[in-house]
Amino acid sequence: MENNNLDWDNLGFGYHKTPARFVANYKNGEWENGGLTEDDTIVLSECAGVLQYAQTIFEGLKAYRTEDGRIVTFRPDLNGERLENSAKRLEMPVFPKEKFVEAVVETVKANADFVPPYGSGATLYIRPYMFGSNPVIGVKPADEYQFRVFTTPVGPYFKGGVKPLTICVSDFDRAAPHGTGHIKAGLNYAMSLHAIVTAHKNGYDENMYLDAATRTKVEETGGANFLFVTKDNKIVIPKSDSILPSITRRSLVTVAKDYLGLEVEEREVLFTEVKEFAECGLCGTAAVISPVGKIVDHGEEICLPSGMTEMGPITKKLYETLTGIQMGRIEAPEGWIKVIE
């Protein structure tokens, strides 16, 4: 498949098949070496563990083309580490993070023609995932698994410029205490679909989930971590065992401390505090930071001082610095950038 029919400047965030993907199978208690294939189909038993009991986990990261023409990806070892932790929680065999990084590199190399040009705003999205593949009818872990990596070119998250979001406090719970909110499991996203569709029907861009136990503390959205900025420019990050440890958020903490000289607090954040913050952002792979302009709690509006027209000044500095690191314009901390070619 050739990439010459792709309009790099007008790509959406959707699936475009690329030539190669990585596949490895787990059988008889061990992983095979795995390798690349052009076959994008998966054949499974109707009773496969993933279909019966949702035994599946995944990751998401991107490959970029830098100004000097290199293809790089951002902190893939942390994605591999998080997949390891997700596997342990769902009683799945660990696919070692070293092999994870090798698989990502191999897949990106094979699809190098689909890494968008520097300056287009587009990137190559990388989706590693794993699932139970053998028939399972009793409620138990599968015995066989498949690990795969595919890629797809995607457009910039903010088309036509950044527009702050309006979000609502959800009536639904995202994750129970001691549940699976801290891992990247497909089941977490399946249960969030009704909540996000409901939010969209009501005119909101996203949900703010509160803790399920007391419904007084800010947790995250369905697919991103929160980041707040105080009126004296301190960064405040909600802390909870139910929050997915976002690699983007963890990187932004380092950027705030080491590049911008800002104070950072990672702690429980009461919802009653939100009205006192100056800025709010959602951290994730797709957008890096999505600014939030308004939070609505059952009709009561909290309007952030940063407004509804652009990113707040601190959020903008964080965004520009991290994207500068990812694109090679700013020197990265050691180990953050993995050069593909």
Coordinates of C-alpha atoms in Angstrom, one line a residue:
M1 CA 0.0 0.0 0.0
E2 CA 1.3 3.4 -1.0
N3 CA 0.9 6.6 1.0
N4 CA 0.7 9.0 -2.0
N5 CA -3.1 9.1 -1.7
L6 CA -3.0 10.5 1.8
D7 CA -3.6 14.2 2.4
W8 CA -1.3 14.8 5.3
D9 CA -2.7 18.2 6.1
N10 CA -6.3 17.0 6.4
L11 CA -6.0 13.6 8.1
G12 CA -8.5 13.0 10.8
F13 CA -8.0 10.8 13.9
G14 CA -9.1 7.6 12.2
Y15 CA -7.8 4.2 10.9
H16 CA -5.7 4.0 7.7
K17 CA -4.3 0.6 7.0
T18 CA -0.5 0.5 6.8
P19 CA 1.5 -2.4 5.2
A20 CA 2.9 -4.2 8.3
R21 CA 2.1 -5.2 11.8
F22 CA 3.8 -7.2 14.5
V23 CA 2.3 -10.4 15.9
A24 CA 3.5 -12.7 18.7
N25 CA 1.7 -15.7 20.2
Y26 CA 1.8 -17.1 23.7
K27 CA 1.4 -20.9 23.9
N28 CA 2.5 -23.6 26.2
G29 CA 3.7 -21.1 28.8
E30 CA 6.0 -19.0 26.7
W31 CA 6.1 -16.3 24.1
E32 CA 7.2 -17.0 20.6
N33 CA 9.7 -14.6 19.0
G34 CA 7.0 -13.1 16.8
G35 CA 7.5 -11.0 13.6
L36 CA 5.9 -8.8 11.0
T37 CA 3.0 -9.8 8.8
E38 CA 1.0 -8.0 6.1
D39 CA -2.2 -9.8 7.2
D40 CA -4.4 -7.3 9.1
T41 CA -7.1 -9.9 10.0
I42 CA -7.5 -11.9 13.2
V43 CA -9.2 -15.3 13.2
L44 CA -10.5 -16.4 16.6
S45 CA -12.7 -19.1 18.1
E46 CA -16.2 -17.9 18.9
C47 CA -15.4 -18.8 22.5
A48 CA -12.1 -16.9 22.7
G49 CA -11.3 -15.5 26.1
V50 CA -11.3 -11.9 24.8
L51 CA -14.8 -12.3 23.4
Q52 CA -16.3 -14.0 26.5
Y53 CA -14.6 -12.2 29.4
A54 CA -13.0 -9.0 27.9
Q55 CA -9.4 -10.2 28.7
T56 CA -7.6 -7.5 26.7
I57 CA -5.2 -4.6 27.3
F58 CA -3.6 -2.0 25.1
E59 CA -1.3 1.0 24.8
G60 CA -1.1 4.1 22.6
L61 CA 1.9 6.1 21.5
K62 CA 3.1 8.0 18.5
A63 CA 6.0 8.2 16.0
Y64 CA 7.1 11.6 14.8
R65 CA 9.4 12.9 12.0
T66 CA 11.7 15.6 13.4
E67 CA 13.0 18.7 11.6
D68 CA 16.2 16.9 10.7
G69 CA 14.3 14.0 9.1
R70 CA 14.7 11.4 11.9
I71 CA 11.8 9.2 12.9
V72 CA 11.4 9.0 16.7
T73 CA 9.0 7.9 19.3
F74 CA 8.5 9.2 22.8
R75 CA 9.3 7.1 26.0
P76 CA 8.1 3.7 24.6
D77 CA 9.7 1.9 27.6
L78 CA 7.1 3.5 29.8
N79 CA 4.3 2.2 27.6
G80 CA 5.9 -1.2 27.8
E81 CA 6.1 -1.0 31.6
R82 CA 2.5 0.0 31.8
L83 CA 1.4 -2.9 29.6
E84 CA 3.4 -5.2 31.9
N85 CA 1.4 -3.9 34.9
S86 CA -1.9 -4.2 33.1
A87 CA -1.1 -7.8 32.2
K88 CA -0.3 -8.7 35.8
R89 CA -3.6 -7.2 37.0
L90 CA -5.7 -9.2 34.5
E91 CA -3.8 -12.5 35.0
M92 CA -2.2 -12.3 31.5
P93 CA 1.4 -13.3 30.7
V94 CA 3.8 -10.3 30.7
F95 CA 5.1 -9.3 27.4
P96 CA 8.5 -7.9 28.5
K97 CA 9.0 -4.2 28.0
E98 CA 12.3 -4.7 26.2
K99 CA 10.6 -6.9 23.6
F100 CA 7.7 -4.4 23.5
V101 CA 10.1 -1.6 22.5
E102 CA 11.7 -3.9 19.9
A103 CA 8.3 -4.7 18.4
V104 CA 7.3 -1.0 18.3
V105 CA 10.6 -0.1 16.5
E106 CA 10.3 -3.0 14.0
T107 CA 6.7 -2.0 13.2
V108 CA 7.4 1.7 12.7
K109 CA 10.4 0.9 10.5
A110 CA 8.3 -1.3 8.3
N111 CA 5.8 1.5 8.0
A112 CA 8.2 4.4 7.7
D113 CA 6.6 5.8 4.6
F114 CA 3.5 6.5 6.6
V115 CA 5.2 8.7 9.2
P116 CA 3.9 12.1 8.2
P117 CA 6.3 14.9 7.3
Y118 CA 7.6 17.3 9.9
G119 CA 5.4 20.4 10.2
S120 CA 2.2 18.8 9.0
G121 CA 0.9 18.3 12.6
A122 CA 0.2 14.7 11.8
T123 CA 1.8 11.7 13.4
L124 CA 2.0 7.9 13.1
Y125 CA -0.2 6.5 15.9
I126 CA 1.0 3.1 17.3
R127 CA -1.4 0.7 18.9
P128 CA 0.1 -2.3 20.8
Y129 CA -2.4 -4.6 22.4
M130 CA -2.8 -8.1 23.8
F131 CA -5.8 -10.4 24.2
G132 CA -6.8 -13.9 25.3
S133 CA -7.1 -16.0 22.2
N134 CA -8.0 -19.6 23.1
P135 CA -11.5 -20.9 23.9
V136 CA -12.6 -20.2 27.5
I137 CA -16.1 -20.9 28.7
G138 CA -15.5 -21.1 32.5
V139 CA -14.7 -17.8 34.2
K140 CA -10.9 -18.0 34.3
P141 CA -7.8 -16.6 32.5
A142 CA -7.1 -17.8 29.0
D143 CA -4.2 -20.1 28.4
E144 CA -3.1 -18.6 25.1
Y145 CA -2.6 -15.0 24.1
Q146 CA -1.7 -12.8 21.1
F147 CA 0.3 -9.6 21.2
R148 CA 0.1 -7.3 18.2
V149 CA 1.2 -3.8 17.1
F150 CA -0.3 -1.9 14.3
T151 CA 0.1 1.7 13.1
T152 CA -2.1 4.3 11.5
P153 CA -1.3 7.9 10.4
V154 CA -3.5 10.4 12.2
G155 CA -4.0 14.1 11.8
P156 CA -3.4 16.8 14.5
Y157 CA -5.8 16.7 17.4
F158 CA -6.5 20.4 17.2
K159 CA -7.7 21.2 13.7
G160 CA -8.1 24.9 13.1
G161 CA -6.5 25.8 16.4
V162 CA -7.0 25.0 20.1
K163 CA -10.5 25.5 21.5
P164 CA -11.0 25.1 25.3
L165 CA -13.4 22.3 26.2
T166 CA -16.6 22.4 28.2
I167 CA -16.9 19.3 30.4
C168 CA -19.5 18.0 32.9
V169 CA -19.3 16.3 36.2
S170 CA -20.5 12.7 35.4
D171 CA -23.3 10.9 37.2
F172 CA -21.4 7.7 36.4
D173 CA -18.4 6.2 38.2
R174 CA -15.3 5.4 36.1
A175 CA -13.5 3.1 38.5
A176 CA -14.2 1.5 41.9
P177 CA -11.7 1.7 44.7
H178 CA -9.3 -1.3 44.4
G179 CA -10.6 -1.8 40.9
T180 CA -8.9 -1.6 37.5
G181 CA -8.8 2.2 36.9
H182 CA -5.0 2.3 37.2
I183 CA -4.5 -0.1 34.2
K184 CA -5.1 0.3 30.5
A185 CA -7.7 -2.4 30.0
G186 CA -10.3 -2.5 27.3
L187 CA -13.1 -3.1 29.8
N188 CA -12.5 0.3 31.4
Y189 CA -13.1 2.0 28.1
A190 CA -16.1 -0.1 27.2
M191 CA -17.9 1.0 30.4
S192 CA -17.1 4.7 29.7
L193 CA -18.8 4.7 26.3
H194 CA -22.3 5.3 27.6
A195 CA -21.0 8.1 29.8
I196 CA -19.2 9.9 27.0
V197 CA -22.2 9.5 24.6
T198 CA -24.5 10.9 27.2
A199 CA -22.1 13.9 27.8
H200 CA -22.0 14.6 24.0
K201 CA -25.8 14.4 23.8
N202 CA -26.0 17.0 26.5
G203 CA -23.6 19.3 24.7
Y204 CA -20.4 18.6 26.6
D205 CA -17.0 17.6 25.2
E206 CA -16.0 15.3 28.1
N207 CA -16.7 14.0 31.6
M208 CA -15.1 14.8 34.9
Y209 CA -15.2 11.6 37.0
L210 CA -15.2 11.9 40.8
D211 CA -14.0 9.2 43.1
A212 CA -16.6 6.4 43.4
A213 CA -16.3 6.1 47.2
T214 CA -17.2 9.6 48.3
R215 CA -17.8 11.5 45.0
T216 CA -15.9 14.5 46.4
K217 CA -12.5 14.1 44.8
V218 CA -11.4 14.7 41.1
E219 CA -10.1 11.7 39.3
E220 CA -9.8 11.8 35.5
T221 CA -11.9 11.8 32.3
G222 CA -12.5 8.7 30.3
G223 CA -9.2 8.9 28.5
A224 CA -7.1 11.7 30.0
N225 CA -5.6 12.9 33.3
F226 CA -6.4 16.3 34.8
L227 CA -3.8 19.0 35.4
F228 CA -4.7 22.2 37.2
V229 CA -2.8 25.5 37.6
T230 CA -3.3 27.7 40.7
K231 CA -3.6 31.5 40.6
D232 CA 0.1 31.7 41.7
N233 CA 1.2 29.3 38.9
K234 CA 1.6 26.1 40.9
I235 CA 0.8 22.9 39.1
V236 CA -1.6 20.6 40.9
I237 CA -2.1 17.0 39.8
P238 CA -4.9 14.8 41.2
K239 CA -3.6 11.7 42.9
S240 CA -5.5 8.4 43.4
D241 CA -5.0 4.7 43.1
S242 CA -7.8 4.6 40.5
I243 CA -6.2 7.1 38.0
L244 CA -4.3 5.7 35.0
P245 CA -0.7 6.8 35.2
S246 CA -0.5 8.9 32.1
I247 CA 2.9 9.0 30.5
T248 CA 2.1 12.4 29.1
R249 CA 1.2 13.7 32.5
R250 CA 4.3 12.2 34.1
S251 CA 6.4 13.9 31.4
L252 CA 4.6 17.3 31.9
V253 CA 5.5 17.1 35.6
T254 CA 9.2 16.9 34.7
V255 CA 8.8 19.7 32.2
A256 CA 7.1 21.9 34.8
K257 CA 9.8 21.3 37.4
D258 CA 13.0 21.1 35.3
Y259 CA 12.3 23.3 32.3
L260 CA 9.9 25.9 33.6
G261 CA 10.9 26.0 37.2
L262 CA 7.4 25.6 38.5
E263 CA 6.3 24.0 41.8
V264 CA 4.2 20.8 41.3
E265 CA 1.9 19.1 43.8
E266 CA 0.5 15.6 43.3
R267 CA -2.2 15.1 45.8
E268 CA -5.9 14.5 46.3
V269 CA -8.0 17.3 44.8
L270 CA -11.4 18.0 46.2
F271 CA -14.0 19.1 43.7
T272 CA -14.8 22.1 45.9
E273 CA -11.3 23.4 45.1
V274 CA -11.8 23.4 41.3
K275 CA -13.4 26.9 41.3
E276 CA -10.3 28.3 42.8
F277 CA -7.9 27.2 40.0
A278 CA -6.8 29.5 37.2
E279 CA -6.3 26.9 34.5
C280 CA -7.3 23.3 33.7
G281 CA -6.0 20.8 31.1
L282 CA -6.5 17.2 30.1
C283 CA -3.3 15.3 29.5
G284 CA -3.0 12.4 27.1
T285 CA -1.2 11.0 24.0
A286 CA -3.7 12.3 21.4
A287 CA -3.6 16.0 22.2
V288 CA -0.7 16.3 24.8
I289 CA -2.9 18.9 26.7
S290 CA -6.5 19.8 25.9
P291 CA -7.4 23.1 27.7
V292 CA -10.7 23.2 29.7
G293 CA -12.6 26.4 29.8
K294 CA -15.7 25.5 31.7
I295 CA -16.8 22.7 34.1
V296 CA -20.5 22.2 34.6
D297 CA -21.9 20.5 37.8
H298 CA -25.5 19.8 37.2
G299 CA -26.3 23.2 35.9
E300 CA -23.8 25.1 38.1
E301 CA -21.0 26.5 35.9
I302 CA -17.4 26.9 36.9
C303 CA -15.7 29.2 34.4
L304 CA -11.9 29.0 34.5
P305 CA -10.2 32.4 34.4
S306 CA -8.2 31.2 31.3
G307 CA -11.4 31.5 29.3
M308 CA -13.0 29.8 26.3
T309 CA -10.8 31.2 23.5
E310 CA -7.3 29.8 24.0
M311 CA -5.0 27.9 26.3
G312 CA -4.0 29.5 29.6
P313 CA -0.5 30.9 29.7
I314 CA 1.0 28.1 31.9
T315 CA -0.8 25.3 30.0
K316 CA 0.5 26.8 26.8
K317 CA 4.1 26.8 28.0
L318 CA 3.8 23.2 29.1
Y319 CA 2.3 22.2 25.8
E320 CA 4.9 24.1 23.7
T321 CA 7.8 22.7 25.7
L322 CA 6.7 19.1 25.6
T323 CA 5.8 19.1 22.0
G324 CA 9.2 20.9 21.3
I325 CA 10.9 18.0 23.1
Q326 CA 8.9 15.4 21.1
M327 CA 9.7 17.0 17.8
G328 CA 13.4 17.5 18.5
R329 CA 13.3 21.3 18.7
I330 CA 14.2 21.2 22.5
E331 CA 16.8 19.0 24.0
A332 CA 15.1 16.0 25.7
P333 CA 16.0 14.4 29.1
E334 CA 18.1 11.3 28.7
G335 CA 16.1 8.3 27.5
W336 CA 13.0 10.2 26.5
I337 CA 13.5 10.0 22.7
K338 CA 13.9 6.6 20.9
V339 CA 15.3 7.1 17.5
I340 CA 13.8 4.7 14.9
E341 CA 16.0 5.7 12.0

